Coordinates of C-alpha atoms in Angstrom, one line a residue:
Chain R
M116 CA -82.4 12.8 134.9
A117 CA -80.7 14.9 132.3
P118 CA -80.9 13.3 128.9
W119 CA -78.0 13.4 126.6
G120 CA -79.5 16.0 124.4
S121 CA -79.4 18.7 127.1
A122 CA -75.7 18.4 127.7
G123 CA -75.0 21.3 125.5
K124 CA -77.2 23.6 127.5
T125 CA -75.2 23.7 130.7
T126 CA -73.0 26.6 129.7
P127 CA -75.8 29.1 129.0
R128 CA -77.6 27.9 132.1
F129 CA -74.4 28.5 134.2
L130 CA -74.1 32.0 132.7
G131 CA -77.7 32.7 133.4
Q132 CA -77.5 31.6 137.0
F133 CA -74.3 33.5 137.5
S134 CA -75.7 36.8 136.1
H135 CA -78.9 36.2 138.1
Y136 CA -76.9 35.9 141.4
L137 CA -74.7 38.8 140.4
F138 CA -77.7 41.0 139.9
R139 CA -79.3 39.8 143.1
Y140 CA -76.2 40.8 145.1
A141 CA -75.7 44.0 143.1
T142 CA -79.2 45.2 144.2
W143 CA -77.8 45.2 147.8
L144 CA -75.0 47.6 146.9
P145 CA -77.1 50.8 147.2
V146 CA -78.3 49.5 150.6
L147 CA -74.7 49.1 151.7
I148 CA -73.8 52.6 150.5
A149 CA -76.8 54.1 152.3
F150 CA -75.9 52.2 155.4
N151 CA -72.3 53.3 155.3
S152 CA -73.2 57.0 154.8
Y153 CA -76.1 57.2 157.3
V154 CA -75.8 54.5 159.9
A155 CA -72.3 53.1 160.6
Q156 CA -69.1 52.3 158.9
V157 CA -66.0 50.3 159.8
T158 CA -62.7 52.0 159.0
W159 CA -59.0 51.7 159.5
I160 CA -57.2 54.6 161.2
R161 CA -54.1 55.7 159.4
G162 CA -51.3 57.9 160.7
P163 CA -50.2 59.2 164.0
S164 CA -52.4 62.2 164.5
M165 CA -54.5 60.6 167.3
Y166 CA -51.5 59.0 169.1
P167 CA -51.5 57.7 171.8
F168 CA -55.3 57.2 171.9
L169 CA -55.5 55.6 168.4
N170 CA -52.6 53.8 166.6
P171 CA -50.3 53.8 169.7
Q172 CA -47.8 51.7 167.9
Y173 CA -47.6 53.7 164.7
N174 CA -43.8 53.9 164.9
E175 CA -43.2 50.3 166.0
S176 CA -45.4 48.3 163.7
L177 CA -47.7 48.6 160.7
R178 CA -50.6 47.6 162.8
K179 CA -53.6 50.0 162.4
D180 CA -56.6 50.3 164.6
L181 CA -60.0 49.3 163.2
C182 CA -62.8 51.5 164.4
L183 CA -66.6 51.8 164.2
V184 CA -67.8 55.1 163.0
S185 CA -71.3 56.1 163.8
K186 CA -72.8 58.1 160.9
W187 CA -76.2 58.9 162.5
S188 CA -76.9 62.7 162.7
P189 CA -73.2 63.6 162.8
H190 CA -73.8 67.4 163.2
R191 CA -76.0 67.3 166.2
N192 CA -75.1 67.1 169.9
L193 CA -71.4 67.6 169.4
E194 CA -69.4 67.7 172.7
R195 CA -65.9 68.6 173.7
G196 CA -63.7 65.5 173.7
M197 CA -65.6 63.6 171.0
I198 CA -63.5 62.0 168.3
V199 CA -65.1 63.0 164.9
V200 CA -64.5 62.0 161.3
F201 CA -64.7 64.9 158.8
R202 CA -63.7 65.9 155.3
S203 CA -60.5 67.8 155.4
P204 CA -61.1 71.5 154.7
E205 CA -58.0 71.5 152.6
N206 CA -59.1 68.6 150.4
P207 CA -62.6 67.4 150.2
H208 CA -61.6 63.9 149.0
V209 CA -59.5 63.2 152.2
T210 CA -61.3 62.2 155.4
V211 CA -59.5 62.9 158.7
V212 CA -60.1 61.9 162.3
K213 CA -59.6 64.4 165.1
R214 CA -60.8 65.3 168.6
I215 CA -63.2 68.2 169.2
V216 CA -61.5 70.7 171.5
A217 CA -63.8 73.6 171.5
L218 CA -67.4 74.3 170.4
E219 CA -68.9 77.4 168.8
G220 CA -68.5 80.5 170.9
D221 CA -65.4 79.2 172.8
V222 CA -62.1 81.0 172.8
V223 CA -59.1 78.8 172.3
R224 CA -55.5 79.6 173.1
T225 CA -54.0 78.4 169.9
K226 CA -50.8 76.4 169.2
P227 CA -47.8 77.5 167.0
P228 CA -48.7 77.4 163.3
Y229 CA -51.8 79.5 163.9
P230 CA -51.1 83.2 163.2
Y231 CA -53.0 84.6 166.3
E232 CA -52.7 83.7 169.9
H233 CA -56.4 83.4 170.6
A234 CA -59.2 82.3 168.3
K235 CA -62.9 82.5 168.8
V236 CA -64.7 79.6 167.3
D237 CA -67.4 80.9 164.9
V238 CA -71.1 79.8 164.9
G239 CA -71.5 76.5 163.2
H240 CA -67.9 75.5 163.7
V241 CA -65.8 73.4 166.0
W242 CA -62.1 73.5 166.9
V243 CA -60.5 70.1 166.3
E244 CA -57.0 68.9 167.3
G245 CA -55.2 65.6 167.2
D246 CA -54.0 64.0 170.4
G247 CA -50.4 63.6 169.1
D248 CA -47.8 66.0 168.1
K249 CA -47.7 65.0 164.5
T250 CA -51.1 66.5 163.5
K251 CA -52.4 69.0 161.0
D252 CA -55.5 70.3 162.7
S253 CA -57.4 73.5 163.5
N254 CA -54.1 75.2 164.5
Y255 CA -53.3 74.8 160.8
Y256 CA -56.5 75.4 158.9
G257 CA -58.7 77.1 161.5
P258 CA -62.1 76.1 162.9
V259 CA -63.9 73.4 160.9
S260 CA -67.5 73.8 159.8
T261 CA -69.8 71.2 161.3
G262 CA -71.2 70.6 157.8
L263 CA -67.9 68.8 157.0
I264 CA -68.3 66.3 159.9
T265 CA -69.5 62.9 158.6
G266 CA -69.4 60.8 161.7
R267 CA -68.0 60.1 165.1
I268 CA -65.9 57.2 166.4
T269 CA -67.8 55.2 168.9
H270 CA -65.9 51.9 169.2
I271 CA -62.4 50.5 168.7
L272 CA -62.8 47.0 167.2
T273 CA -59.1 45.9 166.9
P274 CA -56.6 45.3 168.5
L275 CA -58.6 43.3 170.9
D276 CA -56.8 44.4 174.1
R277 CA -58.0 48.0 173.5
A278 CA -61.3 47.0 171.9
G279 CA -64.5 48.5 173.3
R280 CA -66.4 51.7 173.5
V281 CA -64.6 55.0 173.1
R282 CA -65.1 56.8 176.5
W283 CA -64.6 60.3 175.1
W284 CA -66.1 61.9 178.1
E285 CA -63.3 60.6 180.3
H286 CA -60.6 62.3 178.2
A287 CA -58.9 65.2 180.0
E288 CA -60.0 68.6 178.7
R289 CA -57.4 70.7 176.9
E290 CA -56.0 73.6 178.7
G291 CA -56.6 77.1 177.3
V292 CA -60.2 76.7 176.2
Q293 CA -62.5 79.4 177.6
K294 CA -66.0 77.9 177.3
A295 CA -68.9 79.9 176.0
Q296 CA -71.5 80.9 178.5
A297 CA -74.5 79.4 176.9
S298 CA -73.3 75.8 176.7
Chain D
M103 CA -106.4 -3.3 99.0
P104 CA -102.9 -3.3 97.7
P105 CA -100.5 -1.0 99.6
R106 CA -99.8 2.2 98.0
F107 CA -96.3 3.0 97.2
R108 CA -94.7 5.5 99.6
P109 CA -91.1 6.5 100.1
S110 CA -89.8 5.2 103.4
F111 CA -89.4 8.6 105.2
F112 CA -93.1 9.2 105.1
T113 CA -94.0 6.0 106.9
S114 CA -93.2 6.8 110.5
S115 CA -96.7 7.8 111.5
T116 CA -98.3 4.5 110.6
R117 CA -95.4 2.1 111.1
P118 CA -92.2 3.4 112.8
L119 CA -89.1 2.2 111.1
L120 CA -87.3 1.3 114.3
T121 CA -90.2 -0.4 116.1
P122 CA -89.0 -3.9 117.1
K123 CA -90.8 -7.1 116.4
P124 CA -93.4 -8.0 119.1
N125 CA -91.4 -11.0 120.5
S126 CA -88.0 -9.4 120.7
T127 CA -86.7 -7.5 123.8
P128 CA -87.6 -3.8 123.8
L129 CA -84.9 -1.3 123.1
Q130 CA -83.6 0.7 126.0
I131 CA -83.5 4.0 124.2
R132 CA -86.3 5.2 122.2
L133 CA -85.5 7.8 119.6
T134 CA -89.0 8.6 118.6
S135 CA -92.0 9.2 120.7
N136 CA -94.9 6.8 120.8
K137 CA -97.4 9.5 121.7
P138 CA -99.7 10.6 118.9
P139 CA -98.7 14.1 117.7
T140 CA -100.8 16.8 119.4
P141 CA -103.0 18.6 117.0
P142 CA -102.1 22.2 116.4
L143 CA -103.8 24.6 118.8
L144 CA -106.3 27.2 117.7
L145 CA -105.3 30.8 118.2
S146 CA -107.9 31.3 120.8
Q147 CA -106.7 28.3 122.8
R148 CA -103.1 29.6 122.6
L149 CA -104.1 33.0 123.9
H150 CA -106.0 31.3 126.7
A151 CA -103.0 29.2 127.7
L152 CA -100.7 32.3 127.5
S153 CA -103.0 34.3 129.8
T154 CA -103.3 31.6 132.4
R155 CA -99.6 31.2 132.4
L156 CA -99.0 34.9 132.9
T157 CA -101.6 35.3 135.6
N158 CA -100.1 32.3 137.4
R159 CA -96.6 33.8 137.1
A160 CA -97.9 37.2 138.4
R161 CA -99.6 35.4 141.3
T162 CA -96.4 33.6 142.2
S163 CA -94.2 36.7 141.9
A164 CA -96.7 38.7 144.1
S165 CA -96.5 36.0 146.7
H166 CA -92.8 36.0 146.2
F167 CA -92.6 39.7 147.3
L168 CA -95.5 39.9 149.7
G169 CA -95.7 36.3 151.1
H170 CA -92.8 36.7 153.4
P171 CA -92.5 39.9 155.5
L172 CA -88.7 39.9 155.5
R173 CA -88.7 39.6 151.7
A174 CA -91.0 42.6 151.4
L175 CA -88.8 44.5 153.8
A176 CA -85.7 43.7 151.8
F177 CA -87.4 44.9 148.7
A178 CA -88.5 48.1 150.2
L179 CA -85.0 48.7 151.6
K180 CA -83.4 48.1 148.2
F181 CA -85.8 50.3 146.5
L182 CA -85.3 53.2 149.0
A183 CA -81.5 52.9 148.9
F184 CA -81.5 52.9 145.1
G185 CA -83.7 56.0 145.1
H186 CA -81.3 57.6 147.6
L187 CA -78.4 56.8 145.4
L188 CA -80.2 58.5 142.4
M189 CA -81.1 61.5 144.5
E190 CA -77.5 61.9 145.8
Y191 CA -75.6 61.5 142.6
G192 CA -78.1 62.4 139.8
I193 CA -79.5 65.7 138.4
W194 CA -82.5 67.0 140.3
P195 CA -84.6 70.2 140.5
R196 CA -84.8 72.0 143.8
A197 CA -86.9 75.0 144.8
V198 CA -84.9 78.1 145.5
A199 CA -86.0 81.3 147.1
G200 CA -84.5 84.5 148.4
P201 CA -83.3 87.9 147.2
S202 CA -79.5 87.1 147.2
M203 CA -79.3 86.0 143.6
L204 CA -81.4 88.8 142.0
P205 CA -81.7 89.3 139.1
T206 CA -80.5 85.8 138.0
I207 CA -83.0 84.1 140.2
A208 CA -86.3 85.7 141.2
V209 CA -87.2 86.1 144.9
A210 CA -89.7 83.3 144.9
G211 CA -91.2 80.6 142.6
S212 CA -88.0 79.6 140.9
W213 CA -86.5 76.1 140.6
A214 CA -82.9 75.2 140.0
L215 CA -81.8 72.1 138.1
I216 CA -78.8 70.9 140.1
D217 CA -76.1 68.5 138.8
F218 CA -75.0 66.7 142.0
T219 CA -72.1 65.0 140.2
H220 CA -70.2 68.3 140.7
R221 CA -70.2 67.7 144.5
F222 CA -67.1 68.8 146.3
G223 CA -66.4 71.3 143.5
R224 CA -65.5 68.7 140.9
G225 CA -65.2 70.5 137.5
V226 CA -66.5 73.8 138.9
Q227 CA -65.1 76.9 137.3
V228 CA -65.1 80.6 138.2
G229 CA -68.4 82.0 137.1
D230 CA -70.5 78.9 137.7
L231 CA -73.5 78.8 140.1
V232 CA -73.2 76.2 142.8
A233 CA -75.4 74.9 145.6
Y234 CA -73.6 74.5 148.9
H235 CA -74.1 73.9 152.6
I236 CA -73.9 77.2 154.4
P237 CA -70.9 76.9 156.7
I238 CA -72.4 78.8 159.6
N239 CA -75.8 77.0 159.8
T240 CA -77.4 73.8 158.6
Q241 CA -79.2 75.3 155.5
S242 CA -78.3 75.1 151.9
G243 CA -77.6 78.1 149.6
L244 CA -77.0 79.0 146.0
K245 CA -74.2 81.4 145.0
R246 CA -71.8 82.3 142.2
V247 CA -68.2 81.1 142.4
L248 CA -65.7 84.0 142.1
G249 CA -62.6 82.1 143.1
M250 CA -61.3 78.5 143.2
P251 CA -58.2 77.4 145.2
G252 CA -55.2 79.5 144.4
D253 CA -57.2 82.3 142.7
Y254 CA -57.1 85.9 144.0
V255 CA -60.3 87.6 145.0
L256 CA -61.5 90.9 146.4
V257 CA -62.8 90.6 150.0
D258 CA -64.6 93.9 150.0
T259 CA -67.7 94.8 148.0
P260 CA -66.5 96.6 144.8
E261 CA -68.7 99.7 145.2
T262 CA -67.4 100.5 148.7
G263 CA -63.9 101.2 147.4
G264 CA -62.3 98.6 149.7
E265 CA -59.2 97.0 148.3
T266 CA -58.5 94.1 150.6
M267 CA -57.6 91.0 148.7
I268 CA -56.8 87.4 149.6
Q269 CA -55.6 84.3 147.8
V270 CA -58.3 81.5 148.1
P271 CA -56.7 78.8 150.3
P272 CA -56.3 75.2 149.0
G273 CA -59.5 73.2 149.2
H274 CA -61.8 76.3 149.4
C275 CA -63.8 78.5 147.0
W276 CA -65.1 82.1 147.2
L277 CA -68.8 82.4 146.8
I278 CA -70.6 85.7 146.2
G279 CA -74.3 86.3 145.5
D280 CA -75.3 88.3 142.4
N281 CA -77.3 90.8 144.4
L282 CA -74.5 92.3 146.5
D283 CA -76.9 94.3 148.6
A284 CA -78.9 91.4 150.0
S285 CA -76.4 88.5 149.9
R286 CA -74.8 86.8 152.9
D287 CA -71.8 85.1 151.4
S288 CA -68.0 84.7 151.6
R289 CA -67.8 88.4 152.5
L290 CA -69.4 87.3 155.8
F291 CA -68.1 83.8 156.5
G292 CA -64.9 83.7 154.4
P293 CA -63.8 81.0 152.0
V294 CA -66.1 78.0 151.8
P295 CA -64.6 74.5 152.0
L296 CA -65.2 72.6 148.7
G297 CA -66.4 69.7 150.9
L298 CA -69.6 71.8 151.4
V299 CA -70.3 72.3 147.7
R300 CA -73.2 70.0 146.7
G301 CA -73.6 70.6 143.0
K302 CA -73.6 72.9 140.0
I303 CA -76.6 74.7 138.7
L304 CA -77.5 73.6 135.1
A305 CA -80.6 75.6 134.6
I306 CA -83.1 78.0 136.3
F307 CA -86.8 77.5 135.6
Q308 CA -90.2 78.4 136.7
P309 CA -92.6 75.5 136.1
F310 CA -94.8 76.1 133.0
R311 CA -93.4 79.6 132.6
S312 CA -89.8 79.7 131.7
F313 CA -86.7 77.6 131.4
E314 CA -83.2 79.0 131.0
W315 CA -79.9 77.2 130.8
V316 CA -77.3 78.8 133.1
K317 CA -74.3 80.0 131.0
N318 CA -71.0 80.8 132.6
P319 CA -70.4 84.5 131.7
M320 CA -66.6 84.0 131.9
L321 CA -66.5 81.2 129.2
A322 CA -68.3 83.2 126.6
Q323 CA -65.6 85.9 126.4
Chain M
M203 CA -63.1 83.1 159.8
P204 CA -61.8 79.8 158.8
P205 CA -59.1 79.4 157.6
P206 CA -56.6 82.1 158.6
C207 CA -55.2 83.5 155.3
P208 CA -53.2 86.7 155.0
S209 CA -54.9 89.6 153.2
F210 CA -53.1 92.3 151.2
P211 CA -54.1 95.5 149.4
A212 CA -54.9 95.4 145.7
K213 CA -51.8 97.5 145.0
E214 CA -49.6 94.5 145.8
L215 CA -51.4 92.3 143.4
P216 CA -48.7 92.1 140.6
A217 CA -46.2 91.0 143.3
K218 CA -48.5 88.5 145.0
V219 CA -49.4 86.8 141.7
Q220 CA -45.9 85.6 141.3
I221 CA -46.2 83.2 144.2
G222 CA -48.5 80.1 143.8
P223 CA -50.6 78.5 146.6
D224 CA -47.8 76.0 147.3
G225 CA -45.4 78.9 148.1
K226 CA -43.4 78.3 144.9
G227 CA -42.8 80.9 142.2
R228 CA -45.1 81.2 139.2
K229 CA -43.6 81.4 135.7
T230 CA -45.2 81.7 132.3
I231 CA -44.7 78.9 129.8
D232 CA -41.6 80.6 128.3
G233 CA -40.2 81.2 131.8
R234 CA -40.9 84.8 132.5
P235 CA -42.6 86.2 135.6
I236 CA -46.4 86.8 135.2
D237 CA -47.3 90.1 133.7
L238 CA -50.9 90.8 134.6
T239 CA -51.6 93.1 131.7
K240 CA -49.8 91.1 129.0
D241 CA -50.1 87.5 129.9
C242 CA -53.6 87.5 131.2
Q243 CA -56.9 87.7 129.4
L244 CA -59.3 90.4 130.7
L245 CA -62.8 89.1 131.6
S246 CA -65.8 90.9 133.0
L247 CA -68.6 89.7 135.2
L248 CA -71.7 91.6 136.0
Q249 CA -73.1 91.6 139.5
Y250 CA -75.9 93.8 140.8
E251 CA -77.2 95.9 143.6
C252 CA -80.9 95.2 143.5
H253 CA -83.7 97.0 145.3
V254 CA -87.1 95.4 145.6
D255 CA -89.5 98.3 146.0
R256 CA -92.2 96.5 148.0
P257 CA -90.8 93.2 149.2
I258 CA -94.2 92.0 150.5
K259 CA -95.9 92.2 147.1
P260 CA -95.1 89.2 144.8
D261 CA -95.0 91.3 141.7
S262 CA -93.1 94.2 143.1
L263 CA -90.9 96.3 140.9
T264 CA -87.3 95.3 141.2
R265 CA -84.5 97.7 140.2
C266 CA -81.0 96.5 139.7
W267 CA -77.8 98.6 139.2
P268 CA -75.0 96.7 137.6
V269 CA -71.7 96.3 139.4
Q270 CA -68.8 95.5 137.1
R271 CA -66.2 93.0 138.3
W272 CA -63.0 92.4 136.4
F273 CA -61.0 89.3 136.2
R274 CA -57.8 88.2 134.6
R275 CA -57.3 84.6 133.5
C276 CA -53.6 83.9 133.6
Q277 CA -51.7 81.0 132.2
D278 CA -48.6 79.6 134.0
K279 CA -46.7 76.4 133.6
K280 CA -49.1 74.5 135.9
G281 CA -52.3 75.7 134.3
T282 CA -54.6 78.6 134.5
F283 CA -55.6 80.7 137.5
M284 CA -58.0 83.6 138.0
V285 CA -57.1 87.0 139.5
E286 CA -59.9 89.4 140.4
T287 CA -58.7 92.8 139.3
T288 CA -61.8 94.8 140.1
A289 CA -60.0 97.1 142.5
W290 CA -56.6 97.0 140.8
E291 CA -57.9 97.6 137.3
T292 CA -59.5 101.0 138.0
S293 CA -56.8 102.4 140.3
Y294 CA -53.4 100.9 139.5
S295 CA -53.2 98.9 136.3
L296 CA -52.3 101.8 134.0
A297 CA -49.7 103.3 136.4
W298 CA -48.2 99.9 137.0
A299 CA -48.1 99.0 133.3
V300 CA -46.2 102.3 132.6
D301 CA -43.9 101.9 135.5
S302 CA -42.8 98.4 134.6
G303 CA -42.4 99.4 131.0
S304 CA -44.7 96.7 129.7
A305 CA -47.1 99.3 128.2
P306 CA -45.8 102.0 125.9
A307 CA -48.8 104.3 125.9
P308 CA -51.4 104.2 128.7
T309 CA -54.3 104.8 126.4
T310 CA -53.7 101.8 124.1
T311 CA -53.1 99.0 126.5
R312 CA -56.7 98.1 126.7
D313 CA -60.2 99.3 126.1
P314 CA -61.5 102.0 128.4
L315 CA -63.6 100.6 131.2
P316 CA -67.3 101.2 130.9
T317 CA -68.4 103.2 133.9
F318 CA -71.7 102.7 135.7
V319 CA -73.0 105.5 137.8
P320 CA -75.5 104.1 140.3
G321 CA -78.9 105.6 139.9
I322 CA -78.3 106.9 136.4
D323 CA -77.4 104.0 134.3
F324 CA -79.6 101.3 135.6
T325 CA -81.6 98.4 134.3
D326 CA -85.3 98.4 135.2
F327 CA -87.2 95.2 135.1
K328 CA -90.1 93.5 136.5
D329 CA -89.7 90.3 138.5
K330 CA -90.5 87.5 136.2
R331 CA -93.5 85.9 137.8

């Protein structure tokens, strides 16, 4: 039962409610940021470097794959074949997606842009390569420090016909990797 | 007793001007209240009312946070996440130890005030001190920047007479400790990706003993 | 050793400086090639070789011998870049400056470098604790 006299108060009340809800939702923003950097994140894959595993239609359509990236302890338990997300060694503000080909201690037979025929992967580093031909990977900038890795791709979310868990352990091993004895 | 003369605007308390006659229909809208005016409260009464109102509000807000387990959880989550955000992007002291930065930083007992907004080498210049993730293990270190992307640096230690040089590749920096004898740095593991740089050192201090702002020796010249 | 980057001896520095990280040539603002001695400001940075006499004791005497590093801050059309000339400055800069004709007299091109002989000219100090 709003009396006439209160009609003039609706505008400030609306503003007050609006800012109240704005504040209440803004307090969730740090939670979202922490979740995205430590638990999981959903991200679009751009570019053809992981063709044909991700973005198989990169030259036919603009459709991009949507993937789930697990951010939980990204430096630990890395295995050959995993698809990882890391900051590009060339530009820290760019994040790239590649497959781990070799772990520390392995000797890799490199591909063309690399100046030497064989490369031993240093301690604390991994050798990453894209699945496709159009890829700028360890053959270009050398082994990548595991400190740069921010997550690993665990699931494909869209398109729905390929959606599901990334079965990285079923991926064929790359030829020319001489595994280290310890691992 | 003859009525005393009063101006009409003073009469509302005894006989309201708009009160209808007893036998007429009552007005729908009443502009003035029929209640007798409340006497002004004493100061002590006001304070009492205020205190009860505040305790009530505190009680309800406490039940607001603690009454529902999910609400308490959400509050804790928000609080922790906000703290994390501050820790990640703010300016914070960290304990540093080790002989690699002698004599700038003592072997033990020193703290560094680190500005984490300089993460990924933002706004870092040659001569600055930076905190970084060591590329070959999972620890953090503190070194001096001697080269940013595109700069030219000496790979060898100066005193050995070695003359090998490289140009720092894009996206990397060249980090060398001040104590050349006891520092494991870019001479060992090569250029460090800027993505591993965590922040810039603003000051070195020992609690309750000394505090010194870090000056870039190259900028003073 | 990530990433693979070609190394070169300090003698080739004046030639290497002409090429930027993107592979394109560097030019000064008025369009000349970079001259390390004329276009670049000489800067020095002190580093040290320290010896902690008795590392187990917290207040052990620490002796540090300074190691001088030299840098040149150069300006080109795209901005500034740094060149470490520690090795080049002592061995080649005078000879190069005379050869290229940019320096008329070797003694006046710049101030003589202060020399530090390890063990003689040293700073002695106690660890601040």
